[in-house]
Amino acid sequence: MLDAHRTAQAIADTTPANLESAGAALVEVDGRHVGELVSIPESKLAGKKWAGVQFARADLTRSALRLLDDGEVWVPGEATVGRVPLCPLAELGEIGPDRRRLVDGFERTTSQTAYPMVEGHDTEQRKSLVCIPDAYLSPLVTPKGGQRPGYGEHLWQQAGRLLVAERLWLETNRVIAMRTHTRVLSNVWWPVKIEEIAHEKALAVWLNSGLGLLTLLAQRTSTRGGWVGMKKADLEQLPVLDVRAITPQQLQAMSQLFDDVAEEEFERLPAMADCVARRRLDDGLTAILGLPDLDGLRRLLASEPVVTNRGL
DNA sequence: TCCGAAGTAAGCGCACCTGT
DNA sequence: ACAGGTGCGCTTACTTCGGA
C-alpha cells in the first residue's frame, strides 16, 4: 500500500511535463513508478469535464486531447500525424431510452414479440461486432410510473441497430459497440437509431478502433474503478468519425471492413495490443483514412491501469 | 396573455441482488 | 468474492393548465 503523504510529497517535488511538448514527468515513490504529471493550459479544458485526468500516461492524455480538440491523430512514437473529420454522435443518430424507461413500459419475456432486445453483457456472448437479439419485450397494457397507455410503443420508436455500451467492465469487455440486423432496445447498451446502414457499420468500426476507444475512455464516468458508465448526455456529445464528411469510396470501404471483420472474435481489452481482430480493424481504418499506424496507441491503451486493473 | 402551479417524461445513482 | 445486473426513488426539465 502506498503512503498517501509520500505520494503527495513526490507529486509536489516533481515538475510536470508540458502537455504541448513531449515527455513524461514520472512520479516515483520508493523507486516505483506510480504516475505521471502533466500540466494543461486551462483553455484546453474548456467544455471537457474530465479531460486530463482520465489516463495515467501523459502520452495518452496528449493523444486524446489532440483528437478531441480538432481531429488530429497523433500516435506516440509515430512521426506523422493524421486528421479525421469528427462530429458529435447525436448529429448522426438518435440515442435511445435509458434502461429505467424499459421497466415502466415493458415486461421481459423469452417468447417472441415484435420488440426484440439485447440483454446483458456476458463476455462469452458479446465477442464480435455483430449480435443477435436474445430476449423480447412485451408492452405493458398499464405502464408503470404513471406513464400513459401505449408507452411501450412510444419507447420502441427509439429502438436502433447500433449499440454502444451503456456501462462495461473494462477488464473483461471485448467490444464497446455492436450492430444488430434488426432494431432493438437493451438494458445495458444504448441503442442508436441511424437510417443509413453504411453509417452504422462505419461507426461500429470507428468506435471499436483504437481511436474510438480513446475517445470513449476519455468521456467515461468511472464508478467501481474499471466498471465504467457512459451517460447519455456524454454519448450525445462524443466526437465520432463524421461519416457524412468522408468520400463515398471511404464510406463504402468502412462498410466493407465491418463485413470482413464482423464474425471475428475480439480479445478482452487488456489483450487488445495483440488482438488479431482489433489489429485488422485498426489497420483497415488507417489504410482507408490515411492515418499513422495505431499500434503504439493500442499498446498504451492496453496497459492503462483502468483497463488492466493494475498499476503502471 | 401572463405566470405560477400542476402534471408528465426522462435520466441518474444508489442499494441491493445473483450466479459462478 | 467478483462480474454483472436489477429495481426504483429521486431530481430535473419541459409542458400544459387555469385563473385573473
Coordinates of C-alpha atoms (C1' of nucleotides) in Angstrom, one line a residue:
Chain A
M1 CA 0.0 0.0 0.0
L2 CA 1.4 3.4 -0.9
D3 CA 1.7 6.1 1.6
A4 CA -0.6 8.9 0.6
H5 CA 1.6 11.6 2.2
R6 CA 4.7 10.4 0.5
T7 CA 2.9 10.2 -2.8
A8 CA 1.7 13.7 -2.3
Q9 CA 5.2 14.8 -1.5
A10 CA 6.6 13.1 -4.6
I11 CA 4.0 14.9 -6.7
A12 CA 4.8 18.3 -5.1
D13 CA 8.5 17.7 -5.8
T14 CA 8.1 16.7 -9.4
T15 CA 7.9 19.4 -12.2
P16 CA 5.1 18.4 -14.5
A17 CA 5.7 17.8 -18.2
N18 CA 4.0 20.2 -20.6
L19 CA 1.0 18.9 -22.5
E20 CA 2.0 20.6 -25.7
S21 CA 5.6 19.4 -25.7
A22 CA 6.8 15.8 -25.3
G23 CA 7.9 13.6 -22.5
A24 CA 6.6 12.5 -19.2
A25 CA 7.3 13.6 -15.6
L26 CA 7.4 10.3 -13.7
V27 CA 6.2 10.3 -10.1
E28 CA 8.2 7.8 -8.1
V29 CA 7.8 6.6 -4.6
D30 CA 10.4 4.2 -3.3
G31 CA 11.6 3.7 -6.8
R32 CA 8.2 2.7 -8.0
H33 CA 6.6 4.4 -11.0
V34 CA 3.2 5.4 -9.6
G35 CA 2.0 8.0 -12.2
E36 CA 2.9 10.9 -14.4
L37 CA 2.4 14.6 -14.1
V38 CA 1.4 16.8 -16.9
S39 CA 0.3 20.4 -16.9
I40 CA -2.5 21.5 -19.2
P41 CA -3.5 25.1 -20.1
E42 CA -7.0 25.8 -18.8
S43 CA -8.1 26.8 -22.3
K44 CA -7.6 23.2 -23.4
L45 CA -10.0 22.0 -20.8
A46 CA -13.0 24.2 -21.6
G47 CA -16.1 22.0 -22.1
K48 CA -14.2 18.8 -21.5
K49 CA -15.0 18.0 -17.9
W50 CA -12.8 15.0 -17.3
A51 CA -10.1 15.7 -19.9
G52 CA -6.6 15.4 -18.5
V53 CA -7.4 13.1 -15.6
Q54 CA -8.7 10.0 -17.5
F55 CA -5.4 8.5 -18.3
A56 CA -2.4 7.6 -16.2
R57 CA 0.0 8.3 -19.1
A58 CA 0.8 11.7 -20.3
D59 CA 1.1 10.5 -23.9
L60 CA -2.5 9.1 -23.9
T61 CA -3.7 12.4 -22.5
R62 CA -1.9 14.2 -25.3
S63 CA -3.4 11.8 -27.9
A64 CA -6.9 12.1 -26.5
L65 CA -6.9 15.9 -26.3
R66 CA -5.4 16.4 -29.7
L67 CA -8.0 14.1 -31.2
L68 CA -10.9 15.6 -29.3
D69 CA -9.8 19.1 -29.9
D70 CA -9.6 19.1 -33.7
G71 CA -9.5 15.6 -35.0
E72 CA -5.7 15.3 -35.1
V73 CA -4.5 11.8 -35.0
W74 CA -1.2 11.7 -33.1
V75 CA 0.2 8.3 -32.1
P76 CA 3.1 8.4 -29.6
G77 CA 6.3 7.4 -31.4
E78 CA 4.9 8.0 -34.9
A79 CA 6.5 10.7 -36.9
T80 CA 3.5 11.7 -39.0
V81 CA 0.1 13.0 -37.8
G82 CA -3.2 12.4 -39.5
R83 CA -6.5 14.1 -39.4
V84 CA -10.1 12.9 -39.3
P85 CA -13.4 14.7 -39.5
L86 CA -15.3 14.4 -36.3
C87 CA -18.8 15.3 -35.2
P88 CA -20.9 14.7 -32.1
L89 CA -22.6 11.3 -32.2
A90 CA -26.0 13.0 -31.8
E91 CA -25.7 14.6 -35.2
L92 CA -25.6 11.2 -36.8
G93 CA -28.4 9.4 -34.9
E94 CA -30.8 9.5 -32.0
I95 CA -29.8 7.7 -28.8
G96 CA -32.5 5.6 -27.3
P97 CA -34.2 5.4 -24.0
D98 CA -32.5 4.9 -20.6
R99 CA -32.9 1.4 -19.2
R100 CA -35.0 2.8 -16.5
R101 CA -37.7 3.6 -19.1
L102 CA -38.0 -0.1 -20.1
V103 CA -39.1 -1.1 -16.7
D104 CA -42.0 1.3 -16.9
G105 CA -43.1 0.4 -20.4
F106 CA -42.4 -3.3 -20.8
E107 CA -42.1 -6.7 -19.2
R108 CA -39.4 -9.0 -20.4
T109 CA -40.2 -12.3 -21.9
T110 CA -38.5 -15.2 -23.7
S111 CA -41.3 -15.7 -26.1
Q112 CA -41.1 -13.9 -29.4
T113 CA -42.7 -10.5 -29.7
A114 CA -42.3 -7.6 -32.2
Y115 CA -40.0 -5.9 -29.7
P116 CA -36.6 -7.7 -29.5
M117 CA -33.9 -6.7 -27.1
V118 CA -30.3 -7.4 -26.5
E119 CA -29.9 -8.4 -22.9
G120 CA -26.8 -8.3 -20.9
H121 CA -23.0 -8.0 -21.3
D122 CA -21.9 -11.6 -20.9
T123 CA -18.4 -11.5 -22.4
E124 CA -18.8 -15.1 -23.6
Q125 CA -21.6 -13.9 -25.9
R126 CA -20.5 -10.4 -26.8
K127 CA -17.4 -11.2 -28.7
S128 CA -17.8 -9.7 -32.1
L129 CA -19.2 -6.7 -34.0
V130 CA -22.5 -8.3 -34.7
C131 CA -25.0 -9.6 -32.2
I132 CA -28.5 -11.1 -32.3
P133 CA -31.4 -10.2 -30.0
D134 CA -31.7 -12.7 -27.2
A135 CA -34.8 -11.6 -25.4
Y136 CA -38.1 -9.9 -26.1
L137 CA -40.1 -7.1 -24.6
S138 CA -43.9 -7.1 -24.2
P139 CA -45.5 -3.7 -23.8
L140 CA -47.5 -3.3 -20.6
V141 CA -51.1 -2.6 -21.1
T142 CA -50.9 -0.5 -18.0
P143 CA -47.5 1.1 -17.9
K144 CA -45.8 1.7 -14.6
G145 CA -44.6 5.0 -13.1
G146 CA -47.7 6.9 -14.2
Q147 CA -46.9 6.6 -17.9
R148 CA -49.8 6.5 -20.3
P149 CA -51.1 3.5 -22.2
G150 CA -49.0 2.9 -25.3
Y151 CA -45.8 3.9 -23.5
G152 CA -44.0 0.8 -24.7
E153 CA -44.8 1.6 -28.4
H154 CA -43.6 5.1 -27.8
L155 CA -40.3 3.9 -26.5
W156 CA -40.0 1.4 -29.3
Q157 CA -39.8 4.3 -31.8
Q158 CA -36.3 4.9 -30.4
A159 CA -35.0 1.4 -31.0
G160 CA -31.9 1.1 -33.1
R161 CA -29.4 -1.3 -34.7
L162 CA -26.2 0.3 -33.5
L163 CA -25.5 -0.5 -29.8
V164 CA -23.0 1.3 -27.7
A165 CA -22.1 0.1 -24.2
E166 CA -24.0 1.9 -21.5
R167 CA -21.7 0.5 -18.9
L168 CA -19.0 -2.1 -19.0
W169 CA -16.3 -3.8 -17.1
L170 CA -13.1 -2.7 -18.9
E171 CA -11.1 -5.7 -17.8
T172 CA -13.4 -8.3 -19.4
N173 CA -15.1 -6.3 -22.2
R174 CA -14.3 -7.1 -25.8
V175 CA -16.4 -4.8 -27.9
I176 CA -17.8 -1.4 -27.0
A177 CA -20.2 -1.2 -29.9
M178 CA -22.1 -3.8 -31.9
R179 CA -24.6 -3.9 -34.7
T180 CA -27.8 -6.0 -34.9
H181 CA -29.6 -6.8 -38.1
T182 CA -32.9 -5.6 -36.6
R183 CA -33.8 -2.7 -34.4
V184 CA -33.6 -3.5 -30.7
L185 CA -33.7 -1.9 -27.2
S186 CA -31.4 -3.0 -24.4
N187 CA -30.8 -2.9 -20.7
V188 CA -27.0 -2.3 -20.8
W189 CA -26.4 -0.9 -24.2
W190 CA -27.6 2.4 -25.7
P191 CA -29.4 1.9 -28.9
V192 CA -28.5 4.5 -31.6
K193 CA -31.1 5.0 -34.3
I194 CA -29.4 5.7 -37.6
E195 CA -31.1 5.5 -41.0
E196 CA -28.2 4.5 -43.2
I197 CA -26.7 1.1 -42.7
A198 CA -23.3 2.1 -44.1
H199 CA -23.2 4.8 -41.4
E200 CA -23.9 2.2 -38.8
K201 CA -21.3 -0.1 -39.9
A202 CA -18.7 2.6 -40.3
L203 CA -19.4 3.8 -36.8
A204 CA -19.2 0.3 -35.3
V205 CA -15.8 0.1 -36.9
W206 CA -14.7 3.5 -35.6
L207 CA -15.9 3.1 -32.1
N208 CA -14.1 -0.2 -31.7
S209 CA -10.9 1.1 -33.2
G210 CA -8.1 2.4 -31.0
L211 CA -9.3 6.0 -31.8
G212 CA -12.9 5.2 -30.8
L213 CA -11.8 3.5 -27.7
L214 CA -9.5 6.5 -26.8
T215 CA -12.4 9.0 -27.1
L216 CA -14.8 6.8 -25.3
L217 CA -12.5 6.2 -22.4
A218 CA -11.9 10.0 -22.3
Q219 CA -15.6 10.5 -21.9
R220 CA -16.3 7.7 -19.4
T221 CA -17.7 8.0 -15.9
S222 CA -15.9 5.7 -13.5
T223 CA -17.7 4.2 -10.6
R224 CA -16.1 1.0 -9.3
G225 CA -12.7 1.5 -11.0
G226 CA -12.8 -0.5 -14.2
W227 CA -16.6 -0.6 -14.0
V228 CA -17.4 2.4 -16.1
G229 CA -20.6 4.0 -17.4
M230 CA -21.5 6.1 -20.4
K231 CA -24.0 8.9 -19.7
K232 CA -26.5 9.7 -22.4
A233 CA -25.5 13.3 -22.5
D234 CA -21.8 12.4 -22.8
L235 CA -22.5 9.9 -25.5
E236 CA -24.5 12.5 -27.5
Q237 CA -21.5 14.8 -27.4
L238 CA -19.0 12.1 -28.0
P239 CA -16.9 13.1 -31.1
V240 CA -17.0 10.3 -33.6
L241 CA -16.0 9.9 -37.2
D242 CA -18.2 12.2 -39.3
V243 CA -19.3 9.6 -41.7
R244 CA -21.0 12.3 -43.8
A245 CA -17.7 14.0 -44.4
I246 CA -15.7 11.2 -45.8
T247 CA -15.8 10.2 -49.5
P248 CA -18.3 7.7 -50.8
Q249 CA -15.4 5.4 -51.6
Q250 CA -14.1 5.6 -48.0
L251 CA -17.6 5.1 -46.6
Q252 CA -18.0 2.0 -48.8
A253 CA -14.6 0.7 -47.7
M254 CA -15.5 1.2 -44.0
S255 CA -18.7 -0.7 -44.5
Q256 CA -16.8 -3.5 -46.3
L257 CA -14.3 -3.6 -43.4
F258 CA -17.1 -4.1 -41.0
D259 CA -18.4 -7.0 -43.0
D260 CA -14.9 -8.5 -43.2
V261 CA -14.3 -8.4 -39.5
A262 CA -17.9 -8.9 -38.4
E263 CA -17.7 -12.5 -37.4
E264 CA -14.2 -12.4 -35.9
E265 CA -13.7 -12.9 -32.2
F266 CA -12.2 -9.9 -30.2
E267 CA -10.0 -10.4 -27.3
R268 CA -10.6 -8.7 -24.0
L269 CA -9.5 -5.1 -23.8
P270 CA -6.3 -5.7 -21.8
A271 CA -5.2 -8.1 -24.6
M272 CA -6.0 -5.6 -27.3
A273 CA -2.4 -5.0 -28.2
D274 CA -2.1 -8.3 -29.9
C275 CA -5.7 -9.0 -30.7
V276 CA -5.9 -10.1 -34.4
A277 CA -9.4 -8.8 -35.0
R278 CA -8.7 -5.4 -33.4
R279 CA -5.5 -5.1 -35.4
R280 CA -7.4 -5.8 -38.6
L281 CA -9.9 -3.2 -37.7
D282 CA -7.2 -0.6 -36.9
D283 CA -5.1 -1.4 -39.9
G284 CA -8.1 -1.2 -42.2
L285 CA -9.2 2.1 -40.7
T286 CA -5.8 3.7 -41.1
A287 CA -5.5 2.4 -44.7
I288 CA -8.9 3.8 -45.6
L289 CA -8.4 7.2 -43.9
G290 CA -4.7 7.6 -44.5
L291 CA -3.7 7.7 -40.8
P292 CA -0.5 6.7 -38.9
D293 CA -0.2 3.2 -37.6
L294 CA -2.3 2.8 -34.4
D295 CA -0.2 0.0 -33.0
G296 CA 1.5 2.2 -30.4
L297 CA -1.7 3.7 -29.3
R298 CA -3.3 0.2 -28.9
R299 CA -0.4 -0.9 -26.7
L300 CA -0.6 2.2 -24.4
L301 CA -4.4 1.8 -24.1
A302 CA -4.0 -1.9 -23.3
S303 CA -1.7 -1.1 -20.4
E304 CA -3.7 1.7 -18.8
P305 CA -4.3 0.9 -15.2
V306 CA -8.1 1.4 -15.5
V307 CA -8.1 -1.2 -18.3
T308 CA -5.9 -3.7 -16.7
N309 CA -7.0 -3.1 -13.1
R310 CA -3.3 -3.0 -12.1
G311 CA -0.7 -0.3 -11.6
L312 CA 1.6 1.2 -14.2
Chain B
dT1 C1' -51.9 36.9 -22.2
dC2 C1' -49.3 36.3 -18.3
dC3 C1' -47.5 33.4 -14.8
dG4 C1' -47.3 30.2 -11.2
dA5 C1' -49.0 25.5 -10.3
dA6 C1' -49.5 21.0 -11.5
dG7 C1' -48.7 17.3 -14.4
dT8 C1' -45.5 14.4 -17.2
dA9 C1' -41.4 12.4 -19.1
dA10 C1' -36.7 11.2 -18.8
dG11 C1' -32.2 10.1 -16.9
dC12 C1' -29.2 9.2 -12.8
dG13 C1' -27.4 6.9 -8.9
dC14 C1' -27.6 4.0 -5.1
dA15 C1' -28.8 0.0 -2.6
dC16 C1' -29.0 -4.4 -3.2
dC17 C1' -29.4 -8.9 -5.6
dT18 C1' -27.3 -13.3 -8.1
dG19 C1' -24.8 -17.0 -10.3
dT20 C1' -20.3 -19.0 -10.5
Chain C
dA1 C1' -15.6 -12.5 -3.7
dC2 C1' -16.3 -11.0 -8.2
dA3 C1' -18.6 -9.8 -12.5
dG4 C1' -22.6 -8.3 -13.8
dG5 C1' -27.3 -6.9 -13.3
dT6 C1' -32.0 -5.2 -11.2
dG7 C1' -35.4 -2.1 -9.0
dC8 C1' -36.9 2.1 -8.2
dG9 C1' -36.8 6.6 -5.6
dC10 C1' -35.4 10.8 -6.8
dT11 C1' -34.3 15.1 -9.3
dT12 C1' -34.8 17.9 -13.1
dA13 C1' -36.7 19.8 -17.2
dC14 C1' -40.2 20.5 -20.0
dT15 C1' -45.3 21.0 -21.0
dT16 C1' -49.8 22.1 -20.1
dC17 C1' -53.4 24.1 -17.5
dG18 C1' -56.2 27.5 -15.5
dG19 C1' -57.4 31.7 -13.2
dA20 C1' -57.3 36.6 -13.1

